[in-house]
Coordinates of C-alpha atoms in Angstrom, one line a residue:
M12 CA 33.1 106.4 -115.3
P13 CA 32.1 105.3 -118.6
Q14 CA 29.9 108.5 -120.5
T15 CA 26.8 107.7 -121.5
T16 CA 25.2 108.5 -125.1
P17 CA 21.7 110.3 -125.7
L18 CA 21.4 107.0 -128.3
A19 CA 22.5 104.6 -125.5
E20 CA 20.6 106.2 -122.9
T21 CA 17.4 106.6 -125.4
R22 CA 17.7 102.5 -126.1
R23 CA 17.1 101.6 -122.7
L24 CA 14.8 103.9 -122.3
R25 CA 12.5 102.5 -124.8
V26 CA 13.6 98.9 -123.4
L27 CA 12.2 100.5 -119.7
A28 CA 9.2 102.0 -121.3
V29 CA 8.4 98.8 -122.6
V30 CA 8.5 96.2 -119.6
A31 CA 6.6 99.4 -118.0
A32 CA 4.4 98.8 -120.5
S33 CA 3.7 95.7 -120.3
G34 CA 3.4 95.2 -116.7
C35 CA 0.3 98.1 -116.7
L36 CA -1.6 96.3 -119.8
V37 CA -0.9 93.0 -117.5
L38 CA -2.5 94.8 -113.9
G39 CA -5.6 96.9 -115.8
L40 CA -6.4 93.9 -117.6
A41 CA -6.3 92.0 -114.1
L42 CA -8.7 94.9 -112.6
Q43 CA -10.7 93.9 -115.6
L44 CA -11.6 90.6 -113.5
L45 CA -12.0 91.5 -110.5
A46 CA -15.7 93.2 -109.1
R47 CA -16.5 97.3 -110.5
T48 CA -16.1 99.0 -107.0
P49 CA -15.1 102.6 -107.2
L50 CA -11.4 101.5 -106.3
I51 CA -11.2 99.0 -109.6
D52 CA -12.3 101.9 -111.8
V53 CA -10.0 104.8 -110.7
L54 CA -7.1 102.5 -111.0
G55 CA -7.9 101.6 -114.3
S56 CA -8.4 104.8 -115.6
M57 CA -4.9 105.8 -113.5
L58 CA -3.8 102.5 -115.3
Y59 CA -5.7 104.1 -118.5
V60 CA -3.2 107.4 -118.2
V61 CA 0.3 105.6 -117.8
F62 CA -0.2 103.3 -120.1
F63 CA -1.2 105.7 -123.4
G64 CA 2.4 107.8 -122.1
L65 CA 4.7 104.8 -121.7
L66 CA 3.4 103.8 -125.6
I67 CA 4.2 107.4 -126.5
V68 CA 7.3 107.3 -124.6
L69 CA 8.3 104.2 -127.1
V70 CA 7.3 106.8 -130.2
W71 CA 9.1 109.5 -129.2
P72 CA 11.1 109.0 -126.2
R73 CA 12.9 112.1 -126.3
L74 CA 10.0 113.8 -125.3
S75 CA 10.2 115.7 -121.8
A76 CA 7.9 114.1 -119.0
L77 CA 6.1 116.9 -118.3
T78 CA 5.3 117.2 -122.8
V79 CA 4.5 113.5 -122.3
T80 CA 2.4 113.0 -119.3
A81 CA 0.1 116.9 -120.9
I82 CA -0.1 114.3 -124.0
A83 CA -1.7 110.8 -122.4
L84 CA -3.6 113.4 -120.6
A85 CA -5.0 114.9 -123.2
V86 CA -5.8 111.3 -125.4
A87 CA -7.8 110.3 -122.1
M88 CA -9.8 113.5 -121.6
V89 CA -10.7 113.6 -125.2
I90 CA -11.6 109.8 -125.7
E91 CA -13.9 110.1 -121.9
L92 CA -15.4 113.7 -123.4
L93 CA -15.9 111.5 -126.7
Q94 CA -18.1 109.1 -124.3
L95 CA -21.3 112.2 -124.5
T96 CA -21.4 111.4 -128.2
P97 CA -22.8 107.8 -130.2
A98 CA -19.4 107.3 -131.8
P99 CA -17.6 105.1 -128.9
A100 CA -20.7 102.9 -128.5
A101 CA -21.3 102.3 -132.4
I102 CA -17.6 101.1 -132.3
V103 CA -17.9 99.0 -129.2
A104 CA -20.9 97.8 -130.6
A105 CA -18.9 96.7 -134.1
L106 CA -15.9 95.5 -132.3
P107 CA -16.3 94.8 -128.5
V108 CA -12.6 95.0 -127.7
S109 CA -12.3 98.2 -128.2
R110 CA -14.6 99.1 -125.4
L111 CA -11.5 98.2 -123.0
L112 CA -9.6 101.6 -125.1
F113 CA -12.9 103.8 -125.8
G114 CA -14.7 102.6 -122.1
S115 CA -18.6 101.7 -121.8
A116 CA -19.8 105.6 -120.6
F117 CA -19.2 109.0 -119.6
D118 CA -18.3 109.3 -115.8
P119 CA -16.9 112.9 -114.5
M120 CA -14.6 110.8 -111.6
D121 CA -12.2 109.0 -114.6
L122 CA -11.4 112.6 -115.4
A123 CA -10.1 113.0 -111.5
A124 CA -8.6 109.5 -112.2
Y125 CA -7.0 111.0 -114.9
V126 CA -5.3 114.2 -113.1
A127 CA -4.0 111.0 -110.7
G128 CA -2.6 108.7 -113.6
A129 CA -0.9 111.8 -114.9
V130 CA 0.7 112.3 -111.3
L131 CA 2.1 109.0 -111.1
L132 CA 3.5 108.5 -115.1
W133 CA 5.4 112.2 -114.7
L134 CA 6.9 110.0 -111.6
L135 CA 7.3 106.9 -113.1
L136 CA 9.0 108.3 -116.1
A137 CA 11.1 110.7 -113.9
L138 CA 12.0 107.1 -112.2
L139 CA 12.6 105.0 -116.0
R140 CA 14.8 108.1 -117.6
V141 CA 17.1 107.6 -114.6
G142 CA 17.2 104.7 -114.3
A143 CA 17.9 104.3 -118.1
A144 CA 21.0 106.5 -117.6
R145 CA 22.3 105.1 -115.2
V146 CA 22.5 101.4 -117.1
A147 CA 23.1 103.4 -119.6
R148 CA 26.0 104.6 -118.4
G149 CA 27.1 100.7 -116.7
G150 CA 26.0 101.6 -113.8
R151 CA 23.7 99.6 -111.3

């Protein structure tokens, strides 16, 4: 069986992260088109954390899944807590598309959804790393 190199695994991981992030983005935007229900809000918040984590993997692919998950969760929570201030509303007023990043109002339910999204992200990263290693070795 061919040996894999860290560089080959890193490249494959980045490719898989781009594919997963693209799917996450499409799914998240599709959720915006559906009626706002608590389930849709929770799913969107979970995807928010997953998407952040996948972006982190693109920049720093050698970080552990746990580190990436912790950073993504922290960023999402900080942005949610910032909604308790007038700053995000001012940014959204100036640049309406930024609502997708900053949201519209603080919702404590989002904090719980972010934790669920972090669990999903951690599991996804574990699968992506296994897939990247397998592809780098020439397996399927």
